[in-house]
Short mmCIF file of N, CA, C and O in Angstrom, two decimals:
data_model
loop_
_atom_site.label_atom_id
_atom_site.label_comp_id
_atom_site.label_asym_id
_atom_site.label_seq_id
_atom_site.Cartn_x
_atom_site.Cartn_y
_atom_site.Cartn_z
N UNK K 874 -9.87 2.78 -20.36
CA UNK K 874 -9.05 3.10 -19.21
C UNK K 874 -9.76 2.63 -17.94
O UNK K 874 -10.93 2.92 -17.75
N UNK K 875 -9.04 1.89 -17.10
CA UNK K 875 -9.60 1.34 -15.86
C UNK K 875 -9.27 2.30 -14.71
O UNK K 875 -8.18 2.27 -14.14
N UNK K 876 -10.26 3.16 -14.35
CA UNK K 876 -10.03 4.16 -13.31
C UNK K 876 -9.78 3.55 -11.95
O UNK K 876 -9.03 4.09 -11.14
N UNK K 877 -10.44 2.41 -11.68
CA UNK K 877 -10.22 1.76 -10.38
C UNK K 877 -8.76 1.33 -10.24
O UNK K 877 -8.16 1.50 -9.18
N UNK K 878 -8.20 0.78 -11.32
CA UNK K 878 -6.79 0.37 -11.29
C UNK K 878 -5.87 1.57 -11.14
O UNK K 878 -4.87 1.53 -10.41
N UNK K 879 -6.23 2.65 -11.82
CA UNK K 879 -5.41 3.87 -11.73
C UNK K 879 -5.39 4.40 -10.30
O UNK K 879 -4.32 4.69 -9.74
N UNK K 880 -6.57 4.50 -9.68
CA UNK K 880 -6.62 5.01 -8.30
C UNK K 880 -5.97 4.06 -7.32
O UNK K 880 -5.31 4.49 -6.36
N UNK K 881 -6.18 2.75 -7.51
CA UNK K 881 -5.54 1.78 -6.63
C UNK K 881 -4.03 1.90 -6.72
O UNK K 881 -3.33 1.93 -5.70
N UNK K 882 -3.52 1.99 -7.94
CA UNK K 882 -2.07 2.12 -8.13
C UNK K 882 -1.57 3.42 -7.52
O UNK K 882 -0.53 3.44 -6.85
N UNK K 883 -2.31 4.51 -7.73
CA UNK K 883 -1.91 5.80 -7.18
C UNK K 883 -1.79 5.75 -5.66
O UNK K 883 -0.76 6.13 -5.09
N UNK K 884 -2.85 5.28 -5.00
CA UNK K 884 -2.83 5.27 -3.54
C UNK K 884 -1.82 4.26 -3.00
O UNK K 884 -1.19 4.50 -1.97
N UNK K 885 -1.64 3.15 -3.69
CA UNK K 885 -0.62 2.18 -3.26
C UNK K 885 0.78 2.76 -3.37
O UNK K 885 1.59 2.64 -2.45
N UNK K 886 1.05 3.45 -4.47
CA UNK K 886 2.37 4.07 -4.64
C UNK K 886 2.57 5.21 -3.64
O UNK K 886 3.68 5.39 -3.12
N UNK K 887 1.52 5.98 -3.38
CA UNK K 887 1.63 7.04 -2.37
C UNK K 887 1.90 6.45 -0.99
O UNK K 887 2.71 7.00 -0.22
N UNK K 888 1.23 5.36 -0.66
CA UNK K 888 1.47 4.71 0.64
C UNK K 888 2.90 4.22 0.72
O UNK K 888 3.58 4.40 1.75
N UNK K 889 3.38 3.62 -0.36
CA UNK K 889 4.76 3.10 -0.37
C UNK K 889 5.78 4.23 -0.24
O UNK K 889 6.70 4.16 0.58
N UNK K 890 5.59 5.29 -1.00
CA UNK K 890 6.59 6.36 -0.98
C UNK K 890 6.54 7.16 0.32
O UNK K 890 7.59 7.58 0.83
N UNK K 891 5.37 7.37 0.89
CA UNK K 891 5.33 8.09 2.17
C UNK K 891 5.84 7.22 3.31
O UNK K 891 6.38 7.74 4.28
N UNK K 892 5.70 5.90 3.17
CA UNK K 892 6.29 5.00 4.16
C UNK K 892 7.81 5.11 4.13
O UNK K 892 8.46 5.21 5.17
N UNK K 893 8.37 5.11 2.93
CA UNK K 893 9.83 5.28 2.79
C UNK K 893 10.24 6.65 3.32
O UNK K 893 11.26 6.77 4.02
N UNK K 894 9.44 7.66 3.04
CA UNK K 894 9.74 9.00 3.52
C UNK K 894 9.77 9.04 5.05
O UNK K 894 10.65 9.67 5.64
N UNK K 895 8.82 8.36 5.69
CA UNK K 895 8.81 8.32 7.16
C UNK K 895 10.05 7.63 7.69
O UNK K 895 10.64 8.08 8.69
N UNK K 896 10.46 6.56 7.03
CA UNK K 896 11.65 5.82 7.50
C UNK K 896 12.87 6.72 7.47
O UNK K 896 13.68 6.72 8.41
N UNK K 897 13.01 7.55 6.44
CA UNK K 897 14.21 8.38 6.33
C UNK K 897 14.09 9.70 7.08
O UNK K 897 15.07 10.22 7.57
N UNK K 898 12.88 10.27 7.16
CA UNK K 898 12.72 11.58 7.78
C UNK K 898 12.18 11.50 9.19
O UNK K 898 12.59 12.27 10.06
N UNK K 899 11.21 10.62 9.44
CA UNK K 899 10.69 10.40 10.78
C UNK K 899 9.61 11.37 11.24
O UNK K 899 9.32 11.44 12.43
N UNK K 900 9.00 12.09 10.31
CA UNK K 900 7.94 13.03 10.68
C UNK K 900 6.63 12.28 10.92
O UNK K 900 6.25 11.39 10.15
N UNK K 901 5.94 12.66 11.96
CA UNK K 901 4.66 12.04 12.27
C UNK K 901 3.60 12.31 11.22
O UNK K 901 2.70 11.49 11.00
N UNK K 902 3.70 13.45 10.54
CA UNK K 902 2.74 13.77 9.47
C UNK K 902 2.87 12.78 8.31
O UNK K 902 1.89 12.41 7.68
N UNK K 903 4.09 12.39 8.01
CA UNK K 903 4.30 11.39 6.95
C UNK K 903 3.69 10.05 7.33
O UNK K 903 3.14 9.35 6.49
N UNK K 904 3.78 9.72 8.62
CA UNK K 904 3.17 8.47 9.07
C UNK K 904 1.65 8.53 8.95
O UNK K 904 1.02 7.57 8.51
N UNK K 905 1.07 9.65 9.32
CA UNK K 905 -0.39 9.81 9.19
C UNK K 905 -0.78 9.70 7.72
O UNK K 905 -1.76 9.04 7.37
N UNK K 906 -0.01 10.34 6.84
CA UNK K 906 -0.29 10.28 5.41
C UNK K 906 -0.15 8.85 4.88
O UNK K 906 -0.98 8.39 4.09
N UNK K 907 0.87 8.14 5.34
CA UNK K 907 1.06 6.75 4.89
C UNK K 907 -0.11 5.87 5.33
O UNK K 907 -0.61 5.05 4.55
N UNK K 908 -0.56 6.05 6.57
CA UNK K 908 -1.70 5.26 7.06
C UNK K 908 -2.94 5.59 6.22
O UNK K 908 -3.67 4.69 5.79
N UNK K 909 -3.19 6.87 5.98
CA UNK K 909 -4.37 7.29 5.22
C UNK K 909 -4.35 6.72 3.81
O UNK K 909 -5.34 6.18 3.33
N UNK K 910 -3.21 6.86 3.13
CA UNK K 910 -3.10 6.38 1.75
C UNK K 910 -3.26 4.86 1.69
O UNK K 910 -3.90 4.33 0.78
N UNK K 911 -2.68 4.18 2.67
CA UNK K 911 -2.79 2.71 2.66
C UNK K 911 -4.21 2.26 2.93
O UNK K 911 -4.68 1.28 2.33
N UNK K 912 -4.93 2.96 3.81
CA UNK K 912 -6.32 2.59 4.08
C UNK K 912 -7.19 2.81 2.84
O UNK K 912 -8.06 1.99 2.53
N UNK K 913 -6.93 3.88 2.11
CA UNK K 913 -7.69 4.12 0.86
C UNK K 913 -7.36 3.03 -0.16
O UNK K 913 -8.26 2.49 -0.82
N UNK K 914 -6.07 2.69 -0.29
CA UNK K 914 -5.68 1.64 -1.24
C UNK K 914 -6.33 0.31 -0.87
O UNK K 914 -6.79 -0.42 -1.75
N UNK K 915 -6.39 0.01 0.42
CA UNK K 915 -7.04 -1.23 0.86
C UNK K 915 -8.52 -1.21 0.51
O UNK K 915 -9.07 -2.20 0.02
N UNK K 916 -9.17 -0.09 0.72
CA UNK K 916 -10.60 0.03 0.41
C UNK K 916 -10.85 -0.16 -1.08
O UNK K 916 -11.82 -0.80 -1.47
N UNK K 917 -9.97 0.40 -1.91
CA UNK K 917 -10.15 0.27 -3.37
C UNK K 917 -9.95 -1.17 -3.84
O UNK K 917 -10.45 -1.54 -4.90
N UNK K 918 -9.23 -1.97 -3.07
CA UNK K 918 -9.00 -3.35 -3.48
C UNK K 918 -10.15 -4.27 -3.08
O UNK K 918 -10.15 -5.45 -3.47
N UNK K 919 -11.10 -3.75 -2.31
CA UNK K 919 -12.24 -4.58 -1.91
C UNK K 919 -13.01 -5.01 -3.15
O UNK K 919 -13.20 -4.23 -4.08
N UNK K 920 -13.45 -6.23 -3.17
CA UNK K 920 -14.26 -6.72 -4.27
C UNK K 920 -13.47 -7.28 -5.43
O UNK K 920 -14.06 -7.61 -6.47
N UNK K 921 -12.14 -7.38 -5.30
CA UNK K 921 -11.37 -7.97 -6.39
C UNK K 921 -11.66 -9.47 -6.43
O UNK K 921 -11.82 -10.11 -5.41
N UNK K 922 -11.73 -9.98 -7.64
CA UNK K 922 -12.10 -11.39 -7.81
C UNK K 922 -10.95 -12.27 -8.25
O UNK K 922 -11.05 -13.47 -8.21
N UNK K 923 -9.85 -11.66 -8.70
CA UNK K 923 -8.71 -12.44 -9.15
C UNK K 923 -7.90 -12.91 -7.95
O UNK K 923 -7.89 -12.27 -6.90
N UNK K 924 -7.20 -14.02 -8.11
CA UNK K 924 -6.39 -14.52 -7.00
C UNK K 924 -5.23 -13.58 -6.70
O UNK K 924 -4.87 -13.38 -5.54
N UNK K 925 -4.67 -12.95 -7.73
CA UNK K 925 -3.59 -11.99 -7.49
C UNK K 925 -4.14 -10.77 -6.76
O UNK K 925 -3.51 -10.23 -5.85
N UNK K 926 -5.36 -10.35 -7.12
CA UNK K 926 -5.99 -9.23 -6.43
C UNK K 926 -6.25 -9.55 -4.97
O UNK K 926 -6.10 -8.70 -4.09
N UNK K 927 -6.61 -10.79 -4.69
CA UNK K 927 -6.81 -11.21 -3.30
C UNK K 927 -5.51 -11.19 -2.52
O UNK K 927 -5.47 -10.80 -1.34
N UNK K 928 -4.43 -11.60 -3.18
CA UNK K 928 -3.12 -11.55 -2.51
C UNK K 928 -2.70 -10.11 -2.27
O UNK K 928 -2.11 -9.80 -1.22
N UNK K 929 -3.01 -9.22 -3.23
CA UNK K 929 -2.70 -7.81 -3.03
C UNK K 929 -3.50 -7.24 -1.85
O UNK K 929 -2.99 -6.45 -1.07
N UNK K 930 -4.75 -7.68 -1.74
CA UNK K 930 -5.59 -7.23 -0.62
C UNK K 930 -5.00 -7.72 0.70
O UNK K 930 -4.93 -6.95 1.68
N UNK K 931 -4.52 -8.96 0.74
CA UNK K 931 -3.91 -9.49 1.96
C UNK K 931 -2.65 -8.70 2.32
O UNK K 931 -2.44 -8.36 3.49
N UNK K 932 -1.82 -8.41 1.32
CA UNK K 932 -0.60 -7.65 1.58
C UNK K 932 -0.93 -6.25 2.08
O UNK K 932 -0.26 -5.72 2.98
N UNK K 933 -1.99 -5.67 1.53
CA UNK K 933 -2.39 -4.33 1.97
C UNK K 933 -2.92 -4.36 3.40
O UNK K 933 -2.67 -3.45 4.19
N UNK K 934 -3.65 -5.42 3.74
CA UNK K 934 -4.13 -5.55 5.13
C UNK K 934 -2.97 -5.71 6.10
O UNK K 934 -2.99 -5.17 7.21
N UNK K 935 -1.95 -6.47 5.68
CA UNK K 935 -0.76 -6.62 6.52
C UNK K 935 -0.12 -5.26 6.75
O UNK K 935 0.28 -4.92 7.87
N UNK K 936 -0.02 -4.46 5.68
CA UNK K 936 0.55 -3.12 5.82
C UNK K 936 -0.29 -2.27 6.77
O UNK K 936 0.25 -1.54 7.61
N UNK K 937 -1.63 -2.39 6.67
CA UNK K 937 -2.49 -1.65 7.60
C UNK K 937 -2.23 -2.07 9.04
O UNK K 937 -2.17 -1.23 9.93
N UNK K 938 -2.09 -3.37 9.25
CA UNK K 938 -1.88 -3.87 10.61
C UNK K 938 -0.47 -3.57 11.13
O UNK K 938 -0.19 -3.81 12.30
N UNK K 939 0.40 -3.08 10.29
CA UNK K 939 1.69 -2.56 10.75
C UNK K 939 1.64 -1.05 10.94
O UNK K 939 2.19 -0.52 11.92
N UNK K 940 0.99 -0.36 10.02
CA UNK K 940 0.99 1.11 10.06
C UNK K 940 0.14 1.66 11.20
O UNK K 940 0.53 2.64 11.85
N UNK K 941 -1.02 1.08 11.43
CA UNK K 941 -1.90 1.61 12.48
C UNK K 941 -1.25 1.47 13.87
O UNK K 941 -1.22 2.45 14.63
N UNK K 942 -0.69 0.30 14.23
CA UNK K 942 0.04 0.25 15.51
C UNK K 942 1.27 1.16 15.54
O UNK K 942 1.62 1.67 16.60
N UNK K 943 1.89 1.37 14.38
CA UNK K 943 3.02 2.30 14.33
C UNK K 943 2.58 3.71 14.70
O UNK K 943 3.30 4.43 15.40
N UNK K 944 1.40 4.07 14.23
CA UNK K 944 0.85 5.38 14.58
C UNK K 944 0.65 5.49 16.10
O UNK K 944 0.98 6.51 16.71
N UNK K 945 0.12 4.42 16.69
CA UNK K 945 -0.05 4.40 18.15
C UNK K 945 1.27 4.42 18.89
O UNK K 945 1.42 5.11 19.90
N UNK K 946 2.25 3.69 18.37
CA UNK K 946 3.57 3.68 19.01
C UNK K 946 4.22 5.05 18.94
O UNK K 946 4.89 5.48 19.88
N UNK K 947 4.01 5.76 17.82
CA UNK K 947 4.64 7.06 17.64
C UNK K 947 3.97 8.14 18.49
O UNK K 947 4.66 8.91 19.16
N UNK K 948 2.63 8.18 18.48
CA UNK K 948 1.93 9.29 19.15
C UNK K 948 1.50 8.96 20.58
O UNK K 948 1.48 9.84 21.43
N UNK K 949 1.14 7.72 20.87
CA UNK K 949 0.63 7.40 22.21
C UNK K 949 1.78 6.94 23.12
O UNK K 949 1.93 7.42 24.25
N UNK K 950 2.59 5.99 22.62
CA UNK K 950 3.69 5.46 23.44
C UNK K 950 4.95 6.31 23.36
O UNK K 950 5.88 6.09 24.14
N UNK K 951 4.99 7.24 22.38
CA UNK K 951 6.18 8.08 22.15
C UNK K 951 7.44 7.22 22.00
O UNK K 951 8.48 7.49 22.60
N UNK K 952 7.29 6.16 21.22
CA UNK K 952 8.39 5.22 20.98
C UNK K 952 8.69 5.19 19.47
O UNK K 952 8.18 4.33 18.74
N UNK K 953 9.52 6.12 18.98
CA UNK K 953 9.78 6.17 17.53
C UNK K 953 10.52 4.94 17.01
O UNK K 953 10.35 4.57 15.84
N UNK K 954 11.31 4.29 17.85
CA UNK K 954 12.01 3.08 17.38
C UNK K 954 11.02 1.97 17.05
O UNK K 954 11.16 1.27 16.05
N UNK K 955 10.04 1.80 17.91
CA UNK K 955 9.01 0.78 17.65
C UNK K 955 8.20 1.16 16.40
O UNK K 955 7.89 0.28 15.57
N UNK K 956 7.89 2.44 16.25
CA UNK K 956 7.16 2.89 15.07
C UNK K 956 7.95 2.62 13.80
O UNK K 956 7.40 2.13 12.81
N UNK K 957 9.25 2.91 13.83
CA UNK K 957 10.08 2.65 12.65
C UNK K 957 10.12 1.16 12.31
O UNK K 957 10.05 0.79 11.13
N UNK K 958 10.22 0.31 13.31
CA UNK K 958 10.26 -1.13 13.07
C UNK K 958 8.96 -1.60 12.42
O UNK K 958 8.97 -2.40 11.47
N UNK K 959 7.84 -1.11 12.93
CA UNK K 959 6.55 -1.50 12.36
C UNK K 959 6.39 -0.96 10.93
O UNK K 959 5.84 -1.64 10.06
N UNK K 960 6.87 0.24 10.69
CA UNK K 960 6.76 0.82 9.35
C UNK K 960 7.62 0.05 8.35
O UNK K 960 7.24 -0.10 7.19
N UNK K 961 8.75 -0.47 8.79
CA UNK K 961 9.57 -1.30 7.89
C UNK K 961 8.79 -2.56 7.50
O UNK K 961 8.83 -3.00 6.35
N UNK K 962 8.04 -3.13 8.43
CA UNK K 962 7.18 -4.27 8.09
C UNK K 962 6.13 -3.88 7.05
O UNK K 962 5.86 -4.64 6.11
N UNK K 963 5.54 -2.70 7.21
CA UNK K 963 4.57 -2.22 6.23
C UNK K 963 5.23 -1.98 4.88
O UNK K 963 4.62 -2.24 3.83
N UNK K 964 6.47 -1.51 4.90
CA UNK K 964 7.20 -1.29 3.64
C UNK K 964 7.37 -2.60 2.88
O UNK K 964 7.18 -2.65 1.66
N UNK K 965 7.70 -3.66 3.59
CA UNK K 965 7.85 -4.97 2.94
C UNK K 965 6.51 -5.41 2.34
O UNK K 965 6.46 -5.86 1.18
N UNK K 966 5.44 -5.26 3.10
CA UNK K 966 4.12 -5.67 2.60
C UNK K 966 3.71 -4.85 1.38
O UNK K 966 3.18 -5.38 0.40
N UNK K 967 3.95 -3.54 1.42
CA UNK K 967 3.59 -2.70 0.27
C UNK K 967 4.47 -2.99 -0.94
O UNK K 967 4.00 -2.92 -2.08
N UNK K 968 5.72 -3.33 -0.73
CA UNK K 968 6.59 -3.70 -1.84
C UNK K 968 6.08 -4.97 -2.51
O UNK K 968 6.02 -5.05 -3.75
N UNK K 969 5.68 -5.93 -1.71
CA UNK K 969 5.11 -7.17 -2.28
C UNK K 969 3.83 -6.85 -3.03
O UNK K 969 3.57 -7.40 -4.12
N UNK K 970 3.03 -5.96 -2.51
CA UNK K 970 1.78 -5.58 -3.17
C UNK K 970 2.06 -4.92 -4.53
O UNK K 970 1.35 -5.19 -5.50
N UNK K 971 3.09 -4.08 -4.60
CA UNK K 971 3.44 -3.46 -5.88
C UNK K 971 3.93 -4.51 -6.87
O UNK K 971 3.58 -4.48 -8.06
N UNK K 972 4.73 -5.46 -6.40
CA UNK K 972 5.21 -6.53 -7.29
C UNK K 972 4.02 -7.32 -7.83
O UNK K 972 3.96 -7.64 -9.03
N UNK K 973 3.04 -7.62 -6.97
CA UNK K 973 1.85 -8.34 -7.42
C UNK K 973 1.04 -7.50 -8.41
O UNK K 973 0.49 -8.04 -9.37
N UNK K 974 0.99 -6.20 -8.19
CA UNK K 974 0.28 -5.31 -9.11
C UNK K 974 0.93 -5.34 -10.49
O UNK K 974 0.23 -5.42 -11.51
N UNK K 975 2.25 -5.30 -10.53
CA UNK K 975 2.97 -5.36 -11.81
C UNK K 975 2.73 -6.72 -12.47
O UNK K 975 2.46 -6.80 -13.67
N UNK K 976 2.78 -7.78 -11.69
CA UNK K 976 2.55 -9.12 -12.21
C UNK K 976 1.15 -9.25 -12.80
O UNK K 976 0.96 -9.82 -13.88
N UNK K 977 0.16 -8.70 -12.09
CA UNK K 977 -1.21 -8.74 -12.59
C UNK K 977 -1.35 -7.98 -13.90
O UNK K 977 -2.01 -8.45 -14.83
N UNK K 978 -0.70 -6.83 -14.01
CA UNK K 978 -0.78 -6.03 -15.24
C UNK K 978 -0.13 -6.77 -16.41
O UNK K 978 -0.66 -6.78 -17.52
N UNK K 979 1.01 -7.42 -16.15
CA UNK K 979 1.70 -8.16 -17.22
C UNK K 979 0.85 -9.35 -17.67
O UNK K 979 0.68 -9.58 -18.87
N UNK K 980 0.29 -10.09 -16.71
CA UNK K 980 -0.54 -11.25 -17.07
C UNK K 980 -1.79 -10.82 -17.83
O UNK K 980 -2.21 -11.49 -18.78
N UNK K 981 -2.39 -9.70 -17.43
CA UNK K 981 -3.58 -9.20 -18.12
C UNK K 981 -3.25 -8.80 -19.55
O UNK K 981 -4.00 -9.08 -20.48
N UNK K 982 -2.09 -8.16 -19.75
CA UNK K 982 -1.69 -7.76 -21.09
C UNK K 982 -1.39 -8.99 -21.96
O UNK K 982 -1.74 -9.02 -23.14
N UNK K 983 -0.74 -9.99 -21.36
CA UNK K 983 -0.47 -11.22 -22.12
C UNK K 983 -1.76 -11.90 -22.54
O UNK K 983 -1.86 -12.44 -23.65
N UNK K 984 -2.75 -11.87 -21.64
CA UNK K 984 -4.04 -12.47 -21.97
C UNK K 984 -4.73 -11.71 -23.10
O UNK K 984 -5.30 -12.32 -24.01
N UNK K 985 -4.64 -10.37 -23.08
CA UNK K 985 -5.24 -9.57 -24.15
C UNK K 985 -4.52 -9.83 -25.46
O UNK K 985 -5.16 -9.90 -26.52
N UNK K 986 -3.19 -9.96 -25.41
CA UNK K 986 -2.42 -10.21 -26.63
C UNK K 986 -2.75 -11.58 -27.22
O UNK K 986 -2.78 -11.74 -28.44
N UNK K 987 -3.00 -12.57 -26.37
CA UNK K 987 -3.29 -13.91 -26.90
C UNK K 987 -4.68 -13.97 -27.52
O UNK K 987 -4.94 -14.79 -28.38
N UNK K 988 -5.60 -13.09 -27.08
CA UNK K 988 -6.95 -13.07 -27.65
C UNK K 988 -6.99 -12.40 -29.02
O UNK K 988 -7.85 -12.71 -29.82
N UNK K 989 -6.05 -11.49 -29.27
CA UNK K 989 -6.10 -10.77 -30.55
C UNK K 989 -5.21 -11.40 -31.59
O UNK K 989 -4.66 -12.39 -31.51
#
């Protein structure tokens, strides 16, 4: 069992679902939770050596660069419309990251099957 993959998947899915929750509910606590989960997921992806893992890291960084300014727009500028727009950008980046995660898992399983 690959615990790093489990935790990465967990935090990535939590970031994705809390981002969706913020879009529909609009609570600032959900935005803080989404930023926190995404930062942890990004940290867990550090040191990946596969090209798909690098793309996942890039997508996660894009989500960070959308979520952190969204937090500032929500709490400092008091502009929830701008925060929502930035969070939708993070949602797209996290969705791409999940698709890459699934693709990596399928390719890894195919590789294991071809070896046996």
